[in-house]
CSV table of C-alpha atoms in Angstrom, one decimal:
chain,number,residue,atom,x,y,z
X,835,UNK,CA,-5.3,14.7,-2.7
X,836,UNK,CA,-5.9,16.4,-6.1
X,837,UNK,CA,-5.3,14.9,-9.5
X,838,UNK,CA,-2.2,17.1,-9.8
X,839,UNK,CA,-0.9,15.9,-6.5
X,840,UNK,CA,-1.5,12.3,-7.5
X,841,UNK,CA,0.6,12.9,-10.7
X,842,UNK,CA,3.3,14.6,-8.6
X,843,UNK,CA,3.5,11.6,-6.3
X,844,UNK,CA,3.8,9.3,-9.3
X,845,UNK,CA,6.9,11.1,-10.5
X,846,UNK,CA,8.9,11.0,-7.2
X,847,UNK,CA,12.0,8.8,-7.2
X,848,UNK,CA,12.4,7.0,-3.9
X,849,UNK,CA,15.1,5.1,-2.2
X,850,UNK,CA,14.6,2.2,0.2
X,851,UNK,CA,16.7,0.7,3.0
X,852,UNK,CA,16.3,-2.7,4.4
X,853,UNK,CA,17.8,-3.6,7.8
X,854,UNK,CA,17.6,-6.8,9.9
X,855,UNK,CA,15.5,-6.3,13.0
X,856,UNK,CA,17.5,-6.4,16.2
X,857,UNK,CA,17.1,-10.0,17.5
X,858,UNK,CA,18.0,-8.8,21.0
X,859,UNK,CA,14.8,-6.7,21.1
X,860,UNK,CA,12.5,-9.5,19.7
X,861,UNK,CA,11.1,-12.6,21.5
X,862,UNK,CA,12.6,-15.9,20.4
X,863,UNK,CA,9.2,-17.0,19.0
X,864,UNK,CA,9.0,-14.1,16.6
X,865,UNK,CA,9.6,-14.7,12.9
X,866,UNK,CA,12.4,-13.2,10.9
X,867,UNK,CA,11.6,-9.6,10.0
X,868,UNK,CA,13.2,-6.7,8.2
X,869,UNK,CA,12.7,-3.0,8.8
X,870,UNK,CA,12.1,-1.0,5.6
X,871,UNK,CA,12.5,2.8,5.3
X,872,UNK,CA,11.7,4.9,2.2
X,873,UNK,CA,13.0,8.4,1.6
X,874,UNK,CA,12.4,10.7,-1.3
X,875,UNK,CA,14.9,12.5,-3.6
X,876,UNK,CA,15.5,15.1,-0.9
X,877,UNK,CA,16.2,12.5,1.8
X,878,UNK,CA,12.9,13.1,3.6
X,879,UNK,CA,11.6,10.1,5.4
X,880,UNK,CA,8.3,8.9,3.8
X,881,UNK,CA,7.6,5.6,5.3
X,882,UNK,CA,8.9,3.1,7.9
X,883,UNK,CA,7.5,-0.4,8.5
X,884,UNK,CA,8.4,-3.9,9.4
X,885,UNK,CA,8.0,-6.7,6.8
X,886,UNK,CA,8.4,-10.4,7.1
X,887,UNK,CA,11.5,-11.9,5.5
X,888,UNK,CA,9.4,-14.1,3.2
X,889,UNK,CA,7.4,-14.0,0.0
X,890,UNK,CA,4.5,-12.0,1.7
X,891,UNK,CA,7.0,-9.5,3.0
X,892,UNK,CA,8.5,-9.1,-0.5
X,893,UNK,CA,5.0,-8.5,-1.9
X,894,UNK,CA,4.3,-5.9,0.8
X,895,UNK,CA,7.6,-4.1,-0.1
X,896,UNK,CA,6.8,-4.1,-3.8
X,897,UNK,CA,3.3,-2.7,-3.2
X,898,UNK,CA,4.8,0.1,-1.0
X,899,UNK,CA,7.5,1.0,-3.6
X,900,UNK,CA,4.9,1.1,-6.4
X,901,UNK,CA,2.7,3.3,-4.3
X,902,UNK,CA,5.5,5.7,-3.4
X,903,UNK,CA,7.2,5.9,-6.8
X,904,UNK,CA,4.3,5.2,-9.2
X,905,UNK,CA,6.0,2.2,-10.8
X,906,UNK,CA,7.9,-1.0,-10.2
X,907,UNK,CA,11.3,0.4,-11.3
X,908,UNK,CA,11.2,3.8,-9.7
X,909,UNK,CA,13.1,2.8,-6.6
X,910,UNK,CA,16.7,1.8,-5.7
X,911,UNK,CA,17.1,-0.5,-2.7
X,912,UNK,CA,20.0,-1.0,-0.2
X,913,UNK,CA,20.2,-3.9,2.3
X,914,UNK,CA,22.4,-4.9,5.2
X,915,UNK,CA,22.8,-8.4,3.9
X,916,UNK,CA,22.2,-10.5,0.8
X,917,UNK,CA,21.2,-13.5,3.0
X,918,UNK,CA,17.5,-12.5,3.2
X,919,UNK,CA,14.7,-14.1,1.4
X,920,UNK,CA,13.4,-10.6,0.4
X,921,UNK,CA,16.8,-9.5,-1.1
X,922,UNK,CA,17.0,-12.9,-2.9
X,923,UNK,CA,13.6,-12.2,-4.5
X,924,UNK,CA,14.6,-8.7,-5.3
X,925,UNK,CA,17.7,-9.9,-7.1
X,926,UNK,CA,15.7,-12.6,-9.0
X,927,UNK,CA,13.2,-9.9,-10.1
X,928,UNK,CA,16.1,-7.8,-11.5
X,929,UNK,CA,15.6,-4.8,-9.2
X,930,UNK,CA,18.5,-2.5,-8.5
X,931,UNK,CA,20.1,-3.5,-5.2
X,932,UNK,CA,23.1,-2.5,-3.1
X,933,UNK,CA,24.5,-4.6,-0.3
X,934,UNK,CA,26.5,-2.9,2.6
X,935,UNK,CA,28.6,-4.5,5.3
X,936,UNK,CA,27.8,-4.0,9.0
X,937,UNK,CA,30.4,-1.3,9.6
X,938,UNK,CA,29.2,0.7,6.6
X,939,UNK,CA,25.6,0.3,7.7
X,940,UNK,CA,26.4,1.6,11.2
X,941,UNK,CA,28.3,4.5,9.7
X,942,UNK,CA,25.4,5.4,7.4
X,943,UNK,CA,23.0,5.3,10.4
X,944,UNK,CA,25.1,7.9,12.2
X,945,UNK,CA,26.1,10.0,9.2
X,946,UNK,CA,22.7,10.4,7.6
X,947,UNK,CA,20.6,10.6,10.7
X,948,UNK,CA,18.4,13.7,11.1
X,949,UNK,CA,19.6,15.2,14.3
X,950,UNK,CA,16.7,17.7,14.3
X,951,UNK,CA,14.1,14.9,14.5
X,952,UNK,CA,13.7,13.7,18.1
X,953,UNK,CA,11.4,10.8,16.9
X,954,UNK,CA,14.1,9.6,14.5
X,955,UNK,CA,16.9,9.9,17.0
X,956,UNK,CA,14.9,7.8,19.5
X,957,UNK,CA,13.9,5.1,17.0
X,958,UNK,CA,15.1,1.5,17.3
X,959,UNK,CA,18.5,0.6,15.9
X,960,UNK,CA,17.1,-1.3,12.9
X,961,UNK,CA,15.0,1.6,11.9
X,962,UNK,CA,18.0,4.0,12.0
X,963,UNK,CA,20.0,1.5,10.0
X,964,UNK,CA,17.3,1.2,7.4
X,965,UNK,CA,16.9,5.0,7.1
X,966,UNK,CA,20.7,5.4,6.9
X,967,UNK,CA,20.8,2.9,4.0
X,968,UNK,CA,18.1,4.7,2.1
X,969,UNK,CA,19.7,8.1,2.6
X,970,UNK,CA,23.1,6.6,1.6
X,971,UNK,CA,21.5,5.7,-1.8
X,972,UNK,CA,19.9,9.1,-2.1
X,973,UNK,CA,23.2,10.8,-1.3
X,974,UNK,CA,25.2,8.7,-3.7
X,975,UNK,CA,27.3,7.0,-1.0
X,976,UNK,CA,25.9,3.7,-2.3
X,977,UNK,CA,25.0,2.6,-5.8
X,978,UNK,CA,22.3,0.1,-6.6
X,979,UNK,CA,23.0,-2.3,-9.5
X,980,UNK,CA,21.2,-5.4,-10.9
X,981,UNK,CA,22.8,-8.4,-9.2
X,982,UNK,CA,22.8,-12.0,-10.5
X,983,UNK,CA,19.7,-13.9,-9.6
X,984,UNK,CA,20.2,-16.7,-7.0
X,985,UNK,CA,20.4,-20.0,-8.8
X,986,UNK,CA,17.5,-21.5,-7.0
X,987,UNK,CA,15.3,-18.6,-7.9
X,988,UNK,CA,16.3,-18.0,-11.5
X,989,UNK,CA,13.3,-19.9,-12.8
X,990,UNK,CA,10.9,-17.6,-10.9
X,991,UNK,CA,11.7,-14.5,-13.0
X,992,UNK,CA,8.4,-14.7,-14.9
X,993,UNK,CA,6.4,-15.1,-11.7
X,994,UNK,CA,8.1,-12.1,-10.2
X,995,UNK,CA,7.7,-10.0,-13.4
X,996,UNK,CA,4.0,-10.9,-13.5
X,997,UNK,CA,3.7,-9.9,-9.8
X,998,UNK,CA,5.3,-6.5,-10.5
X,999,UNK,CA,2.9,-6.0,-13.4
X,1000,UNK,CA,-0.1,-6.7,-11.2
X,1001,UNK,CA,1.3,-4.5,-8.4
X,1002,UNK,CA,1.5,-1.6,-10.8
X,1003,UNK,CA,-2.0,-2.4,-12.1
X,1004,UNK,CA,-3.3,-2.5,-8.6
X,1005,UNK,CA,-1.9,1.0,-8.0
X,1006,UNK,CA,-3.5,2.3,-11.2
X,1007,UNK,CA,-6.8,0.6,-10.3
X,1008,UNK,CA,-6.7,2.2,-6.9
X,1009,UNK,CA,-6.1,5.7,-8.4
X,1010,UNK,CA,-9.0,5.1,-10.8
X,1011,UNK,CA,-11.3,4.1,-8.0
X,1012,UNK,CA,-10.4,7.3,-6.1
X,1013,UNK,CA,-11.2,9.4,-9.2
X,1014,UNK,CA,-14.5,7.6,-9.8
X,1015,UNK,CA,-15.5,8.2,-6.2
X,1016,UNK,CA,-14.4,11.8,-6.4
X,1017,UNK,CA,-16.8,12.4,-9.2
X,1018,UNK,CA,-19.7,10.0,-8.4
X,1019,UNK,CA,-19.5,9.2,-4.7
X,1020,UNK,CA,-17.6,12.0,-2.8
X,1021,UNK,CA,-18.9,10.9,0.6
X,1022,UNK,CA,-16.9,7.7,0.2
X,1023,UNK,CA,-13.7,9.7,0.1
X,1024,UNK,CA,-14.8,11.6,3.1
X,1025,UNK,CA,-15.4,8.4,5.0
X,1026,UNK,CA,-12.3,6.5,3.8
X,1027,UNK,CA,-8.9,8.1,3.4
X,1028,UNK,CA,-7.8,5.0,1.5
X,1029,UNK,CA,-10.8,3.5,-0.3
X,1030,UNK,CA,-8.7,0.7,-1.6
X,1031,UNK,CA,-8.3,-0.9,1.9
X,1032,UNK,CA,-9.9,-4.3,2.1
X,1033,UNK,CA,-12.7,-3.2,4.5
X,1034,UNK,CA,-13.5,-0.1,2.5
X,1035,UNK,CA,-13.6,-2.1,-0.7
X,1036,UNK,CA,-16.0,-4.6,0.8
X,1037,UNK,CA,-18.3,-1.8,2.1
X,1038,UNK,CA,-18.3,0.0,-1.2
X,1039,UNK,CA,-19.1,-3.2,-3.0
X,1040,UNK,CA,-22.1,-3.7,-0.8
X,1041,UNK,CA,-23.1,0.0,-0.8
X,1042,UNK,CA,-22.0,1.3,-4.2
X,1043,UNK,CA,-24.1,4.4,-4.2
X,1044,UNK,CA,-25.1,6.8,-1.4
X,1045,UNK,CA,-28.9,6.3,-1.7
X,1046,UNK,CA,-28.6,2.7,-0.6
X,1047,UNK,CA,-28.3,3.8,3.0
X,1048,UNK,CA,-31.3,6.0,2.6
X,1049,UNK,CA,-33.8,3.8,0.8
X,1050,UNK,CA,-33.6,5.5,-2.6
X,1051,UNK,CA,-34.3,3.8,-5.9
X,1052,UNK,CA,-31.6,1.8,-7.6
X,1053,UNK,CA,-31.9,-0.5,-10.7
X,1054,UNK,CA,-35.6,0.4,-11.0
X,1055,UNK,CA,-36.7,-0.8,-7.6
X,1056,UNK,CA,-36.9,0.4,-4.1
X,1057,UNK,CA,-33.8,-0.5,-2.1
X,1058,UNK,CA,-33.5,0.1,1.6
X,1059,UNK,CA,-30.4,-1.5,3.1
X,1060,UNK,CA,-30.1,-1.9,6.8
X,1061,UNK,CA,-26.6,-1.0,7.9
X,1062,UNK,CA,-26.5,-3.7,10.5
X,1063,UNK,CA,-27.5,-6.4,8.0
X,1064,UNK,CA,-24.6,-5.3,5.7
X,1065,UNK,CA,-22.1,-5.4,8.6
X,1066,UNK,CA,-23.3,-8.8,9.7
X,1067,UNK,CA,-23.1,-10.2,6.1
X,1068,UNK,CA,-19.5,-8.9,5.6
X,1069,UNK,CA,-18.4,-10.2,9.0
X,1070,UNK,CA,-19.9,-13.6,8.1
X,1071,UNK,CA,-17.8,-13.5,4.9
X,1072,UNK,CA,-14.7,-13.0,7.0
X,1073,UNK,CA,-13.8,-9.5,5.7
X,1074,UNK,CA,-13.1,-8.3,9.2
X,1075,UNK,CA,-14.6,-8.4,12.7
X,1076,UNK,CA,-18.1,-7.0,13.2
X,1077,UNK,CA,-16.9,-4.0,15.2
X,1078,UNK,CA,-14.5,-2.9,12.5
X,1079,UNK,CA,-17.1,-3.3,9.8
X,1080,UNK,CA,-19.8,-1.5,11.8
X,1081,UNK,CA,-17.3,1.4,12.2
X,1082,UNK,CA,-16.7,1.5,8.5
X,1083,UNK,CA,-20.4,1.5,7.6
X,1084,UNK,CA,-21.2,4.1,10.3
X,1085,UNK,CA,-18.4,6.3,8.9
X,1086,UNK,CA,-19.9,6.1,5.4
X,1087,UNK,CA,-23.4,6.8,6.7
X,1088,UNK,CA,-22.2,9.9,8.5
X,1089,UNK,CA,-20.2,11.1,5.5
X,1090,UNK,CA,-23.2,10.7,3.3
X,1091,UNK,CA,-25.3,12.8,5.7
X,1092,UNK,CA,-22.6,15.5,5.8
X,1093,UNK,CA,-22.0,15.6,2.0
X,1094,UNK,CA,-24.2,18.0,0.0
X,1095,UNK,CA,-26.4,16.1,-2.4
X,1096,UNK,CA,-25.8,17.0,-6.0
X,1097,UNK,CA,-28.6,17.7,-8.5
X,1098,UNK,CA,-31.3,15.1,-8.6
X,1099,UNK,CA,-30.4,12.1,-10.7
X,1100,UNK,CA,-32.7,9.7,-12.5
X,1101,UNK,CA,-32.9,6.0,-11.9
X,1102,UNK,CA,-30.7,5.2,-14.9
X,1103,UNK,CA,-27.9,7.4,-13.7
X,1104,UNK,CA,-28.2,6.0,-10.1
X,1105,UNK,CA,-27.9,2.5,-11.5
X,1106,UNK,CA,-24.9,3.5,-13.6
X,1107,UNK,CA,-23.2,5.0,-10.6
X,1108,UNK,CA,-23.7,1.8,-8.6
X,1109,UNK,CA,-22.4,-0.4,-11.4
X,1110,UNK,CA,-19.4,1.9,-12.1
X,1111,UNK,CA,-18.3,1.9,-8.4
X,1112,UNK,CA,-18.7,-1.9,-8.2
X,1113,UNK,CA,-16.6,-2.4,-11.3
X,1114,UNK,CA,-13.9,0.0,-10.0
X,1115,UNK,CA,-13.8,-1.9,-6.8
X,1116,UNK,CA,-13.7,-5.2,-8.6
X,1117,UNK,CA,-10.7,-4.0,-10.6
X,1118,UNK,CA,-8.7,-3.4,-7.5
X,1119,UNK,CA,-9.8,-6.8,-6.0
X,1120,UNK,CA,-8.9,-8.6,-9.2
X,1121,UNK,CA,-5.3,-7.4,-9.0
X,1122,UNK,CA,-5.2,-8.3,-5.3
X,1123,UNK,CA,-6.4,-11.8,-6.1
X,1124,UNK,CA,-3.8,-12.2,-8.8
X,1125,UNK,CA,-1.0,-11.0,-6.5
X,1126,UNK,CA,-2.1,-13.3,-3.7
X,1127,UNK,CA,-2.0,-16.3,-6.1
X,1128,UNK,CA,1.5,-15.5,-7.2
X,1129,UNK,CA,2.7,-14.9,-3.7
X,1130,UNK,CA,1.2,-18.2,-2.6
X,1131,UNK,CA,3.1,-19.9,-5.4
X,1132,UNK,CA,6.3,-18.3,-4.3
X,1133,UNK,CA,5.7,-19.3,-0.7
X,1134,UNK,CA,5.0,-22.9,-1.6
C-alpha cells in the first residue's frame, strides 16, 4: 500500500455492527461471543470477525476500528443489546452507540443484505445481523449517540481513554514501522504483509537488517546469524511454535534473496538501519504492552 493509500484509509468513516452469536450454533462450553462487522461510507463490507464479550474482546474491537478509521472516534457502533460487557465498556468510554431491538435487527439484516453476494447471503445469522446493523447506521436508519456510562464502570473512564490513546498510538507506530521498512528494509515488506504482527515483530527485532542472514558486517563486527538458532531462541521465548517461526524466518530469507540490493552501504549506515528498525519495532511493542496492562486491569 502506498503512502497515499495509507492516508486515504485513515480518512474513511466506518460503521460497526455488533450481534450476539447464535447460541444454537455454539457448544455449551463456548464462551460468550459477539460478531462484529465493519462497513465503509458506501456500505461496503470491510471486515467481519468474532470477538469475546469481555475486556479482551473490547480491546480487539477498538484496535480494529482504529485500524479501519485511522482514529478512536471515527466509527459509529450499533448493537443488538446493551446487556453485553463490550457495549458497557463502549458506553463507559463515551463512544457513539445505538441499540436496536430484536425485531429491528432482523429487519435490518434483511433490508440491508447484499443480494448479489452469495457469500454474504450464506453467512451465519449473527453475521448477517451484524452487517445489517452496520449498514443501518451507514444508511441513517439508526443514529449512534453517547449513552450514559454504566454506574459500575463510570470510574474506568480514565483507563478506557488511556487505552484509546495507546490503540491510536499503536496504529501510528505500525504505520511508521511500515514506512521505515519501505525505505530501509523492503524485503521485510515482501515477506510480511503485516509487519506489526507479533511473530513478524519478533523476527525483525532479531534480524533488523538484511545482511544478518548473510553474514555481513553490523556494528563493526562480523555477524552471521543461523536462521535455525534464531527460530529456536524465539520459540523458547514463547513467541510462537517453532514451525510458525521457521516459516517466518524462511519467508524473510527468501524475500531478501529476491529483493535487489541497493547501493553498497558502509558499516555505520548498516548499524543505523539495524538500530532504526529495532526502535520502530520497540515502539509498536511498547504500545502493545501498555494496552495489555490496561486490559488486564479491566479484566480484573
